[in-house]
Amino acid sequence: MIKITLPDGAQREYNEGVTSLEIAQSISAGLAKAVVAAEIDGQVWDLTRPITKDVAFKLLKFEDDNGKKTFWHSSAHLMAEALESLYPGVKFGIGPPIEAGYYYDVDLGGRKFSDEEMVTLEKKMLELAAKDNQYIRTEVSKADAVKYFTEKNDEYKLELIDGLNDGEITFYQQGEFTDLCRGPHIPSTGLIKAVKILSIAGAYWRGDESRQQLTRIYGVTFPKQALLDEHMRLLEEAKKRDHRKIGKELELFAFSENVGMGLPLWLPKGAMLRDKLVDFLKRAQTKAGYLPVVTPHIGNKKLYVTSGHYEKYGKDSFQPIETPQEGEQFFLKPMNCPHHCEIYKTKPRSYKDLPLRLAEFGTVYRYEQHGELHGLTRVRGFTQDDAHLFCRPDQLKEEFCKVIDLVLYVFRALDFQDFTAQVSLRDPENKTKYIGSDENWDRAEKAIIESAAEKGLTTVVELGEAAFYGPKLDFMVKDAIGRKWQLGTIQVDYNLPERFELEYTGADNQKHRPVMIHRAPFGSLERFIAVLIEHCAGKFPLWLSPEPVAILPISDKFHAFAEEVQAKLMAKNIGVFLDDRAEKIGKKIRDTELRRTPYMLIVGEKEAETKTVSVRKQGHGDQGALDVDQFITNLITEIESMI
RNA sequence: GCCGAAGUAGCUCAGUUGGCCAGAGCUACUGAUUUGUAAUCAGUGGGUCGGGGGUUCGAAUCCCUCCUUCGGCUCCA
């Protein structure tokens, strides 16, 4: 007999070799139908795998994260089975579960895969699922595994097997299909009741651009049709929040082929929103001791040779512009730091001057690959809320902590609660990608990890994600459809001070080298606004709204009074739009609601007589009448309470 | 850059297997209406069907090519 400890601490005894499915059945038949996998001592196992010792035991349903993963992983196998039956000879790469569904990278042998085939594939999958074939796990020797896939002529699987050790190789088979797989899997295909093939994309084998490109087929499956319907509905909802759609609707920004791809044009309302964000951060930075600087959009090639960026990115950036007479080369600036280093060097610095915090909303230009451009999140020209902090080594951690405070202040003001903090460190396997001494890297990495811990941030550590000149702490936020974007970033840099030979005179009257912190709480205004738009679905908080108030007169008889109200608001520097069209009030309200204007003031005969406004709040309807001055006072109080 | 998909009026979209002068709604403009909490009515504009080339008696529709956009991959100072 073995002892099984359930999550609630209860213990049950079973015969050695009992399976999780049998345990589930012993608890209740309904439970046995709903489970997809089990967690045995914290590891996810097949339900049908025999348990041979005392273990901590937890059953996983589809609702559990690991349950979903298992379900979708098994679905990838089901799709592979369907593909193999539809397209004999197809070869398989990898087919993992992802956040919402799964994909499988396949080599269709030059065949194209169209939309109609997506439907055919779905049908085939459902047909195979209905057979309720079991997923059968077998341990195989490396030699047998190689033999099987050599016969199948699947070089991708053979390459995967090559990286595995004999004795740790398992196959899973369901129906006619056998795959190399670590598992685990759901007990049988019958659990998969709803199937959707979502999209097709090219993906390089093992993520290597120089290797074969495979067809990546994305899909999602559910144990119930209703869950799939709900999932598709949520995807539709998310699409409505897409910043590209809302940006167009609300006239925030636009692109023009004549200007160039990836080069956003900020329309008046978008520019107003930007200005408000900039003002907001400038105020916070002034309080935190930052000093403003302004630098030009181009810089001499020499500058980037010194910084090392020329060597690293010279060929992959916009190519230099030349002066017509001297033939001197200038690059569009891809970052602001070299300019700021030159500002540091304009006079001798004392240890008493540090930290020196130079801030600039600097617009930079980077040549991004054509296929990578994406709305405002990935552009070729963007404005960083950049600053460079030059400090003594003993000040590094304190400064770093202060920057974290600033980033958190910004995120809080904008209600970004759902972010992840990522510590990006060097890839210990491949140190040649980076510049700078081991000693400096170790110090910088230590400073970041300690600061993040001190500030109580929950961090994810990513090896190999550091910038080439130093480690960083990035703040990641998800967009409407779950893609992760980096917003705020804080980076430690020992390298540029070295390259630019930055110095300060210490108390000992000796020259010392400062440490640099690059930081941008928004990251780039473009990307930040994109995520902000999706976050609030275009309903900006009152203090950011490009048009916080609209005045809607009932008819043109009340335009004089409306203009009076408008003048009062304008005198308080509040953005206000007067809708003086000869439209009915219902139409004006509808249009204003759709523009997401936070407050609508309806003025007619009653209001003009009593010098009041009827307030209507976006999304909340009529709020009743209010004295004009009272409304303005309330409004200002509300705005001030937000920042 | 690579794989796949798409591109019709300012916007959202219709346009059967190639066949009258390419359509609708909204927007814009003109006029009427003077309106009380999510769409007043009428009229008028507006398109080399992304560009170029080809097949055809005839192309928005079929083929080639380029551009842009979208979904991914790669990359991201």
XYZ file of C-alpha atoms (C1' of nucleotides) in Angstrom:
720
model
C 0.000 0.000 0.000
C 1.104 3.557 -0.677
C 0.009 6.809 0.908
C -1.499 9.565 -1.225
C -1.641 13.018 0.359
C -4.365 15.241 -1.069
C -4.004 19.064 -1.276
C -6.182 19.511 1.847
C -3.780 17.311 3.805
C -6.056 14.263 3.882
C -4.326 10.956 3.285
C -5.628 7.909 1.486
C -4.144 4.500 0.960
C -4.024 2.697 -2.387
C -2.359 -0.323 -3.864
C 1.037 0.296 -5.343
C 0.710 1.038 -9.078
C -2.573 2.835 -8.764
C -3.185 5.508 -11.422
C -4.372 9.048 -10.829
C -7.464 8.277 -12.846
C -8.326 5.406 -10.527
C -7.839 7.663 -7.531
C -10.135 10.246 -9.116
C -12.743 7.529 -9.743
C -12.502 6.442 -6.155
C -13.324 9.978 -5.078
C -16.202 10.550 -7.484
C -17.185 9.560 -10.986
C -17.934 13.183 -11.889
C -14.470 14.244 -10.838
C -12.915 11.479 -12.902
C -14.639 12.852 -15.991
C -13.423 16.403 -15.415
C -9.753 15.776 -14.663
C -7.103 16.120 -17.355
C -3.860 15.448 -15.485
C -2.403 15.104 -12.009
C 0.336 16.767 -10.059
C 2.527 14.180 -8.371
C 4.991 15.722 -5.909
C 4.669 18.952 -7.860
C 5.252 17.351 -11.265
C 2.517 17.072 -13.848
C 1.832 13.432 -14.758
C -0.442 11.524 -17.055
C -3.560 10.293 -15.298
C -2.825 6.793 -16.508
C 0.725 6.554 -15.185
C 1.079 4.182 -12.237
C 2.108 5.627 -8.898
C 4.550 3.460 -6.997
C 5.378 5.365 -3.811
C 3.976 7.774 -1.217
C 3.289 11.108 -2.911
C 1.686 14.501 -2.587
C -1.230 14.373 -4.994
C -3.367 16.925 -6.770
C -5.832 16.407 -9.565
C -5.806 18.980 -12.363
C -8.887 20.079 -14.220
C -8.938 22.097 -17.422
C -9.437 25.204 -15.273
C -5.998 24.793 -13.662
C -3.127 26.448 -15.494
C -1.208 23.198 -15.729
C -4.423 21.448 -16.729
C -4.857 23.840 -19.647
C -1.246 23.349 -20.667
C -1.637 19.604 -20.711
C -4.933 19.846 -22.570
C -3.464 22.115 -25.239
C -0.307 20.105 -25.550
C -2.419 17.024 -26.217
C -4.413 19.097 -28.685
C -1.215 19.881 -30.561
C -0.705 16.130 -30.915
C -4.270 15.762 -32.119
C -3.672 18.445 -34.723
C -0.486 16.693 -35.779
C -2.445 13.457 -36.198
C -4.987 15.306 -38.319
C -2.258 16.939 -40.401
C -0.566 13.612 -40.984
C -3.767 12.036 -42.182
C -4.559 15.001 -44.444
C -1.043 15.582 -45.753
C 0.949 12.340 -45.692
C 4.674 12.930 -45.404
C 4.384 16.065 -43.346
C 7.268 16.537 -40.909
C 7.006 17.906 -37.428
C 9.118 20.355 -35.454
C 7.904 21.291 -32.029
C 4.327 21.667 -30.796
C 4.051 23.253 -27.369
C 1.129 24.738 -25.473
C 1.156 28.534 -25.197
C -0.697 31.052 -23.078
C -3.942 30.653 -24.993
C -3.782 27.463 -27.006
C -0.920 25.771 -28.759
C 0.992 25.686 -32.002
C 2.826 23.119 -34.020
C 5.692 23.911 -36.362
C 5.385 21.699 -39.390
C 7.175 21.202 -42.665
C 4.457 20.769 -45.261
C 7.030 20.144 -47.954
C 6.406 23.311 -49.924
C 2.636 22.934 -49.809
C 0.570 26.009 -49.044
C -1.950 26.084 -46.293
C -4.994 28.250 -46.935
C -7.982 29.417 -44.920
C -10.248 26.719 -46.290
C -7.743 24.133 -45.176
C -7.980 25.541 -41.665
C -11.627 24.502 -41.650
C -10.787 21.098 -43.101
C -8.202 20.644 -40.396
C -10.666 21.591 -37.655
C -13.147 19.034 -38.975
C -10.503 16.345 -39.149
C -9.412 17.077 -35.596
C -12.962 16.819 -34.283
C -13.444 13.593 -36.191
C -10.291 12.104 -34.647
C -11.173 13.481 -31.208
C -14.515 11.690 -31.378
C -12.684 8.382 -31.666
C -11.586 8.970 -28.089
C -8.181 7.392 -28.677
C -5.986 7.028 -25.637
C -2.663 8.824 -25.338
C -0.262 6.000 -24.658
C 3.127 6.654 -23.102
C 6.065 4.410 -23.915
C 9.671 4.642 -22.859
C 11.973 3.995 -25.789
C 15.687 3.598 -26.184
C 17.557 6.253 -28.088
C 18.410 3.740 -30.792
C 14.758 2.816 -31.269
C 13.730 6.460 -31.296
C 16.309 7.234 -33.978
C 15.195 4.216 -35.950
C 11.555 5.242 -35.848
C 12.101 8.790 -37.058
C 14.729 7.767 -39.588
C 12.135 5.516 -41.157
C 9.665 8.358 -40.984
C 12.288 10.603 -42.559
C 11.697 13.385 -40.040
C 15.020 15.177 -39.634
C 13.575 17.654 -37.139
C 12.624 15.019 -34.604
C 15.963 13.324 -35.182
C 17.715 16.556 -34.321
C 15.662 16.825 -31.134
C 16.469 13.223 -30.202
C 20.139 13.979 -30.796
C 19.988 16.409 -27.866
C 18.422 13.857 -25.491
C 20.041 11.196 -23.357
C 19.295 7.529 -23.705
C 16.874 6.460 -21.010
C 14.952 9.736 -20.871
C 13.151 9.389 -24.176
C 9.431 8.771 -24.318
C 6.955 8.445 -27.144
C 3.281 9.184 -26.998
C 0.850 7.551 -29.330
C -2.774 8.283 -29.985
C -4.622 6.601 -32.830
C -2.300 6.403 -35.823
C 0.070 9.086 -34.624
C 3.252 8.667 -32.605
C 5.316 11.599 -31.425
C 8.509 12.165 -29.536
C 7.288 13.812 -26.362
C 8.105 14.238 -22.727
C 4.414 14.560 -21.940
C 2.268 14.596 -19.956
C -1.009 14.217 -21.769
C -4.697 13.969 -21.114
C -6.002 10.386 -21.008
C -7.780 10.411 -24.361
C -8.737 12.620 -27.301
C -12.431 12.461 -26.425
C -12.021 15.249 -23.893
C -11.366 17.668 -26.746
C -14.790 18.864 -27.796
C -14.220 22.259 -29.450
C -11.445 23.145 -31.872
C -10.388 26.350 -33.573
C -7.427 26.836 -35.883
C -6.485 30.466 -35.315
C -3.689 31.448 -37.638
C -0.719 30.398 -39.679
C 2.731 31.934 -39.616
C 6.251 31.209 -40.690
C 8.708 30.276 -37.978
C 12.360 29.374 -38.296
C 13.414 25.970 -37.091
C 14.866 26.475 -33.610
C 14.375 30.222 -33.983
C 17.379 30.470 -36.248
C 17.024 32.798 -39.205
C 19.589 30.859 -41.202
C 17.663 27.596 -40.994
C 14.592 26.067 -42.588
C 11.393 28.020 -42.212
C 8.495 25.926 -41.022
C 4.777 26.606 -41.038
C 3.531 27.401 -37.561
C -0.142 26.576 -37.114
C -1.806 28.136 -34.094
C -4.928 26.656 -32.578
C -6.967 26.531 -29.428
C -9.238 23.830 -28.040
C -11.699 23.427 -25.205
C -13.541 20.678 -23.396
C -16.824 22.480 -24.145
C -18.094 24.416 -27.153
C -19.374 27.166 -24.860
C -15.832 27.827 -23.631
C -14.598 28.211 -27.190
C -17.457 30.599 -27.996
C -16.575 32.658 -24.948
C -12.894 32.654 -25.891
C -13.681 33.873 -29.409
C -15.933 36.565 -27.992
C -13.126 37.800 -25.742
C -10.774 37.910 -28.713
C -13.333 40.043 -30.554
C -13.633 42.335 -27.531
C -9.867 42.670 -27.366
C -9.750 43.674 -31.009
C -12.044 46.580 -30.224
C -9.452 47.888 -27.784
C -6.680 47.760 -30.350
C -4.860 51.092 -30.148
C -4.600 51.289 -33.927
C -8.379 51.190 -34.226
C -9.060 53.561 -31.341
C -6.258 55.879 -32.437
C -7.981 56.285 -35.765
C -11.459 56.637 -34.293
C -10.414 59.257 -31.759
C -8.079 61.015 -34.198
C -5.022 60.605 -32.016
C -2.420 59.639 -34.588
C -2.045 58.531 -38.170
C 0.472 57.118 -40.596
C 1.163 58.218 -44.128
C 2.940 56.239 -46.789
C 4.325 59.518 -48.063
C 6.015 60.249 -44.757
C 7.207 56.701 -44.382
C 6.279 53.522 -42.634
C 6.677 53.385 -38.913
C 6.762 57.163 -38.612
C 3.703 58.267 -36.631
C 1.990 61.587 -37.212
C 0.484 62.960 -34.034
C -2.873 64.609 -34.635
C -4.018 67.478 -32.377
C -5.813 65.279 -29.853
C -2.985 62.791 -29.668
C -0.495 65.612 -29.293
C -2.529 67.067 -26.414
C -2.497 63.695 -24.691
C 1.259 63.444 -25.203
C 1.812 66.934 -23.837
C -0.122 66.078 -20.698
C 1.945 62.969 -20.106
C 5.133 64.918 -20.699
C 4.073 67.676 -18.288
C 3.147 65.098 -15.703
C 6.531 63.409 -15.830
C 8.458 66.677 -16.038
C 6.847 67.826 -12.793
C 7.728 64.552 -11.086
C 11.283 64.706 -12.392
C 11.815 68.290 -11.290
C 10.806 67.228 -7.795
C 13.250 64.333 -8.002
C 16.156 66.599 -8.874
C 16.415 66.077 -12.619
C 17.760 68.842 -14.865
C 16.399 69.387 -18.367
C 18.633 69.286 -21.418
C 17.909 69.445 -25.139
C 20.088 67.884 -27.828
C 19.862 67.739 -31.630
C 18.354 64.947 -33.704
C 21.613 64.047 -35.392
C 25.107 63.388 -34.188
C 28.483 63.042 -35.822
C 29.575 59.526 -36.691
C 32.541 60.034 -34.317
C 30.118 60.119 -31.422
C 28.834 56.624 -32.178
C 32.276 55.246 -32.909
C 33.217 56.398 -29.416
C 30.074 54.947 -27.853
C 30.508 51.622 -29.609
C 27.087 51.778 -31.220
C 28.575 52.306 -34.650
C 30.411 49.038 -34.499
C 27.394 47.229 -33.098
C 24.563 48.753 -35.131
C 26.168 50.922 -37.846
C 25.150 48.718 -40.739
C 21.684 48.051 -39.358
C 20.704 51.662 -38.751
C 19.502 54.439 -40.999
C 22.546 55.247 -43.080
C 24.407 58.474 -42.427
C 23.670 61.795 -44.018
C 26.643 63.705 -45.327
C 27.454 67.376 -45.383
C 27.710 68.426 -49.023
C 31.086 70.187 -48.789
C 33.126 68.424 -46.122
C 31.591 65.002 -46.568
C 31.233 64.637 -42.803
C 28.869 61.879 -41.759
C 25.999 62.334 -39.346
C 23.651 59.720 -37.988
C 20.076 60.234 -36.931
C 20.382 59.660 -33.237
C 19.229 56.175 -32.232
C 19.573 57.043 -28.553
C 20.340 60.093 -26.447
C 23.096 58.846 -24.175
C 26.136 59.868 -26.225
C 24.828 63.428 -26.446
C 24.266 63.456 -22.701
C 27.775 62.167 -22.084
C 29.072 65.127 -24.053
C 27.003 67.420 -21.854
C 28.599 65.810 -18.813
C 31.983 66.611 -20.290
C 31.303 70.311 -20.826
C 33.004 71.100 -17.538
C 35.009 69.395 -14.811
C 32.745 67.624 -12.345
C 33.228 67.301 -8.606
C 32.039 64.442 -6.424
C 29.867 67.099 -4.794
C 27.978 67.616 -8.127
C 26.859 64.017 -8.268
C 24.451 62.578 -8.910
C 23.846 64.612 -12.023
C 20.499 63.782 -13.547
C 20.037 64.948 -17.140
C 16.584 64.499 -18.629
C 15.318 64.950 -22.144
C 12.255 63.897 -24.093
C 14.482 62.920 -26.950
C 13.163 61.720 -30.280
C 15.250 58.925 -31.730
C 15.222 57.002 -34.990
C 15.954 53.353 -35.432
C 15.797 51.234 -38.530
C 13.409 48.479 -37.565
C 12.858 45.632 -39.961
C 9.886 46.023 -42.228
C 7.911 43.082 -40.932
C 8.389 44.130 -37.354
C 6.594 47.475 -37.469
C 3.409 47.487 -35.473
C 1.120 50.439 -34.815
C 2.652 52.668 -32.182
C 4.303 49.853 -30.275
C 7.036 49.289 -32.801
C 8.014 52.312 -34.891
C 11.037 53.833 -36.587
C 10.851 57.234 -34.914
C 9.860 57.640 -31.294
C 10.332 59.824 -28.267
C 11.970 58.458 -25.175
C 11.332 60.000 -21.792
C 15.028 59.582 -21.375
C 17.350 60.572 -18.581
C 20.902 59.689 -17.676
C 22.034 59.689 -14.097
C 25.740 60.102 -13.534
C 26.632 59.041 -10.044
C 29.425 57.854 -7.809
C 29.662 54.090 -7.343
C 28.554 54.486 -3.724
C 25.399 56.276 -4.887
C 24.359 53.692 -7.444
C 21.991 51.670 -5.359
C 20.250 54.624 -3.795
C 19.773 56.247 -7.189
C 18.526 52.994 -8.637
C 15.980 52.696 -5.846
C 14.787 56.259 -6.440
C 14.258 55.491 -10.096
C 12.186 52.450 -9.188
C 10.086 54.745 -7.008
C 9.550 57.089 -9.931
C 8.534 54.289 -12.272
C 6.101 52.927 -9.703
C 4.679 56.425 -9.182
C 4.028 56.734 -12.912
C 2.466 53.289 -13.164
C 0.250 53.970 -10.179
C -0.945 57.323 -11.538
C -1.990 55.556 -14.730
C -3.488 52.568 -13.002
C -1.093 50.030 -14.482
C -1.331 47.403 -11.800
C -0.766 44.384 -13.927
C 2.909 44.638 -14.822
C 5.861 42.342 -14.409
C 9.348 43.466 -13.456
C 12.030 41.672 -15.385
C 15.677 41.617 -14.360
C 17.698 41.108 -17.506
C 21.142 39.705 -16.909
C 24.013 38.522 -19.027
C 23.937 35.132 -20.672
C 26.557 33.334 -18.566
C 27.136 30.908 -21.460
C 28.005 33.559 -23.982
C 29.807 36.523 -22.500
C 31.362 37.623 -25.765
C 28.140 39.366 -26.816
C 28.735 41.983 -24.138
C 31.256 44.701 -23.559
C 32.794 45.714 -20.256
C 34.663 43.913 -17.515
C 33.319 40.946 -15.560
C 33.872 42.871 -12.380
C 31.678 45.794 -13.473
C 28.969 43.471 -14.708
C 28.884 41.649 -11.427
C 28.609 44.916 -9.525
C 25.844 46.214 -11.758
C 23.840 42.985 -11.627
C 24.157 42.925 -7.871
C 22.970 46.538 -7.567
C 19.860 45.812 -9.640
C 18.904 42.624 -7.853
C 19.353 44.249 -4.453
C 17.432 47.400 -5.353
C 14.522 45.438 -6.768
C 14.436 43.293 -3.634
C 14.601 46.347 -1.398
C 11.637 47.893 -3.206
C 9.669 44.704 -2.788
C 9.310 44.092 -6.506
C 8.396 40.622 -7.636
C 10.852 40.017 -10.406
C 11.436 37.518 -13.145
C 15.084 36.965 -13.955
C 15.946 36.518 -17.626
C 19.442 35.423 -18.503
C 20.770 36.711 -21.787
C 18.286 39.575 -22.034
C 20.690 42.302 -20.866
C 21.672 45.168 -23.145
C 25.124 44.677 -24.600
C 26.539 47.346 -22.272
C 24.847 46.440 -19.022
C 22.086 44.672 -17.125
C 18.637 46.204 -16.788
C 15.347 46.169 -14.986
C 12.373 46.311 -17.355
C 8.721 46.853 -16.618
C 6.524 44.790 -18.897
C 2.823 45.349 -19.524
C 0.436 43.336 -21.689
C -1.625 44.786 -24.527
C -5.254 44.038 -25.366
C -4.549 40.657 -26.926
C -2.014 39.566 -24.354
C 1.207 40.487 -26.099
C 3.860 41.647 -23.678
C 5.580 44.970 -24.230
C 8.435 46.574 -22.405
C 7.533 50.003 -21.090
C 9.705 51.390 -18.331
C 13.356 50.467 -18.253
C 16.279 51.149 -15.908
C 19.751 50.197 -17.024
C 23.113 50.319 -15.329
C 26.060 51.221 -17.527
C 29.752 51.196 -16.615
C 30.693 51.082 -20.251
C 29.814 54.487 -21.704
C 31.557 56.439 -18.907
C 34.622 54.400 -19.799
C 34.357 55.001 -23.515
C 33.675 58.698 -23.132
C 36.320 58.959 -20.415
C 33.922 60.626 -18.017
C 35.490 61.731 -14.775
C 34.869 63.527 -11.566
C 37.252 64.730 -8.909
C 36.828 62.914 -5.650
C 37.317 64.160 -2.102
C 40.804 62.683 -2.411
C 41.533 65.095 -5.283
C 41.911 62.085 -7.585
C 40.041 61.443 -10.834
C 37.278 58.843 -10.619
C 34.888 57.326 -13.100
C 31.147 57.848 -12.581
C 28.516 55.141 -13.144
C 25.628 55.833 -15.496
C 21.996 54.860 -15.166
C 19.827 55.033 -18.268
C 16.181 55.180 -17.425
C 12.807 55.815 -19.052
C 9.641 55.281 -16.987
C 7.370 55.386 -20.044
C 9.972 53.791 -22.256
C 8.755 55.532 -25.338
C 5.779 57.836 -25.454
C 4.501 56.043 -28.526
C 4.484 52.589 -27.017
C 3.300 53.840 -23.668
C 0.330 55.620 -25.210
C -0.465 52.552 -27.290
C -0.657 50.403 -24.184
C -2.509 53.140 -22.308
C -5.144 53.286 -25.046
C -5.678 49.527 -24.901
C -5.640 49.572 -21.137
C -8.494 52.064 -20.861
C -10.154 51.332 -24.233
C -9.789 54.993 -25.193
C -11.523 56.219 -22.035
C -8.611 58.213 -20.722
C -8.589 59.343 -17.119
C -9.970 62.852 -16.794
C -6.577 64.477 -16.262
C -5.230 63.037 -19.518
C -8.272 63.409 -21.709
C -7.528 65.559 -24.725
C -11.063 66.866 -24.476
C -12.277 66.632 -20.869
C -15.437 68.656 -21.385
C -17.937 69.160 -24.212
C -20.706 71.735 -24.139
C -23.872 70.668 -25.920
C -26.453 73.429 -26.419
C -30.039 72.276 -26.932
C -30.405 74.709 -29.814
C -28.590 77.706 -31.229
C -30.709 79.992 -29.062
C -28.415 79.047 -26.201
C -25.107 79.497 -27.970
C -24.418 82.785 -26.189
C -24.686 81.141 -22.781
C -22.710 78.125 -24.007
C -19.913 80.439 -25.075
C -19.980 82.038 -21.639
C -19.457 78.620 -20.033
C -16.773 77.777 -22.574
C -14.864 80.990 -21.782
C -14.940 80.187 -18.081
C -13.497 76.727 -18.654
C -10.861 77.991 -21.047
C -9.815 80.595 -18.487
C -8.998 77.676 -16.183
C -7.014 75.990 -18.935
C -9.504 73.157 -19.328
C -9.868 71.669 -22.796
C -13.431 72.212 -23.939
C -15.322 71.576 -27.144
C -18.492 73.474 -28.014
C -20.797 71.445 -30.245
C -22.676 74.250 -32.046
C -23.978 72.124 -34.887
C -27.672 72.365 -35.764
C -28.220 68.824 -34.506
C -30.654 67.419 -32.009
C -29.382 66.898 -28.494
C -29.588 63.099 -28.802
C -27.255 63.149 -31.772
C -24.788 65.444 -30.005
C -24.771 63.186 -26.947
C -24.214 60.092 -29.035
C -21.294 61.610 -30.917
C -19.734 62.917 -27.713
C -20.149 59.576 -25.939
C -18.415 57.866 -28.834
C -15.532 60.316 -28.550
C -15.217 59.237 -24.883
C -15.401 62.810 -23.632
C -15.543 62.476 -19.824
C -18.012 65.290 -19.145
C -20.866 66.654 -21.235
C -22.549 69.891 -20.245
C -26.016 70.271 -21.643
C -27.284 73.806 -21.761
C -30.810 74.874 -22.689
C -33.409 77.290 -21.494
C -33.404 76.143 -17.828
C -29.637 76.286 -17.560
C -29.265 79.656 -19.272
C -31.794 81.197 -16.905
C -30.257 79.803 -13.728
C -26.615 79.908 -14.873
C -26.242 76.186 -14.407
C -25.165 73.246 -16.541
C -26.734 69.806 -16.754
C -23.823 67.429 -16.238
C -23.632 64.130 -18.029
C -20.785 61.785 -17.297
C -19.428 59.549 -20.021
C -20.878 56.093 -19.607
C -22.937 57.105 -16.584
C -25.713 59.270 -18.018
C -27.379 62.319 -16.546
C -25.878 63.566 -13.269
C -28.235 66.508 -12.718
C -27.770 70.266 -12.855
C -24.939 72.161 -11.220
C -23.940 75.799 -10.870
C -21.312 76.596 -13.542
C -18.627 77.737 -11.102
C -19.350 74.816 -8.825
C -18.884 72.415 -11.720
C -15.542 73.992 -12.577
C -14.361 73.838 -8.954
C -15.393 70.188 -8.706
C -13.669 69.401 -11.971
C -10.398 70.990 -10.927
C -10.534 69.184 -7.596
C -11.143 65.902 -9.381
C -8.208 66.458 -11.751
C -5.857 67.476 -8.948
C -6.804 64.474 -6.859
C -5.650 62.187 -9.654
C -2.009 63.187 -9.914
C 14.331 40.579 -44.112
C 11.318 35.611 -43.980
C 6.275 32.714 -44.088
C 1.027 33.501 -44.682
C -3.201 36.794 -45.484
C -5.349 41.399 -47.004
C -5.834 46.276 -49.772
C -12.945 48.930 -53.164
C -15.001 56.825 -51.324
C -12.219 60.389 -45.417
C -14.364 55.878 -42.211
C -16.994 50.858 -41.942
C -18.156 47.575 -45.605
C -21.221 45.129 -50.215
C -19.897 43.855 -55.105
C -22.243 35.682 -57.181
C -18.619 31.581 -61.571
C -14.737 37.990 -65.630
C -20.159 41.235 -68.603
C -24.809 47.750 -68.290
C -21.917 54.012 -66.422
C -18.816 50.304 -59.197
C -22.827 50.460 -54.668
C -24.650 51.355 -49.232
C -24.353 53.682 -44.427
C -21.630 57.267 -41.758
C -18.480 61.670 -42.666
C -18.083 66.327 -45.752
C -20.860 70.209 -48.331
C -25.925 72.803 -49.254
C -30.815 73.608 -47.604
C -34.858 72.845 -44.324
C -35.691 71.790 -39.078
C -34.649 75.062 -33.266
C -34.700 70.404 -31.163
C -34.129 68.214 -23.470
C -30.123 63.109 -22.462
C -26.942 57.563 -27.485
C -28.480 58.625 -34.760
C -34.110 64.852 -37.852
C -35.156 65.102 -43.109
C -33.922 66.202 -48.210
C -30.286 67.214 -51.804
C -25.041 67.412 -53.585
C -20.190 66.027 -53.781
C -16.662 62.188 -53.343
C -13.388 56.173 -56.143
C -7.567 55.300 -62.422
C -11.235 49.429 -57.189
C -3.069 50.208 -53.508
C 0.766 51.254 -58.009
C 2.682 49.151 -62.540
C 2.583 45.311 -66.208
C 0.034 41.166 -68.579
C -4.140 37.582 -70.279
C -9.028 38.777 -72.620
C -13.770 41.316 -77.255
C -14.241 42.781 -72.048
C -10.744 42.831 -65.470
C -12.419 45.386 -58.902
C -12.797 40.021 -60.265
C -7.586 35.827 -63.521
C -1.786 35.991 -63.783
C 3.108 38.561 -62.672
C 5.582 42.374 -60.000
C 6.221 46.324 -56.564
C 4.176 49.101 -52.296
C 1.483 49.295 -47.756
C -1.216 46.939 -43.851
C -2.413 42.608 -40.718
C -0.891 37.643 -38.010
C 3.623 35.413 -36.737
C 9.228 34.416 -37.089
C 13.955 36.848 -36.639
C 15.684 41.432 -34.419
C 15.184 45.326 -30.742
C 20.975 50.539 -28.549
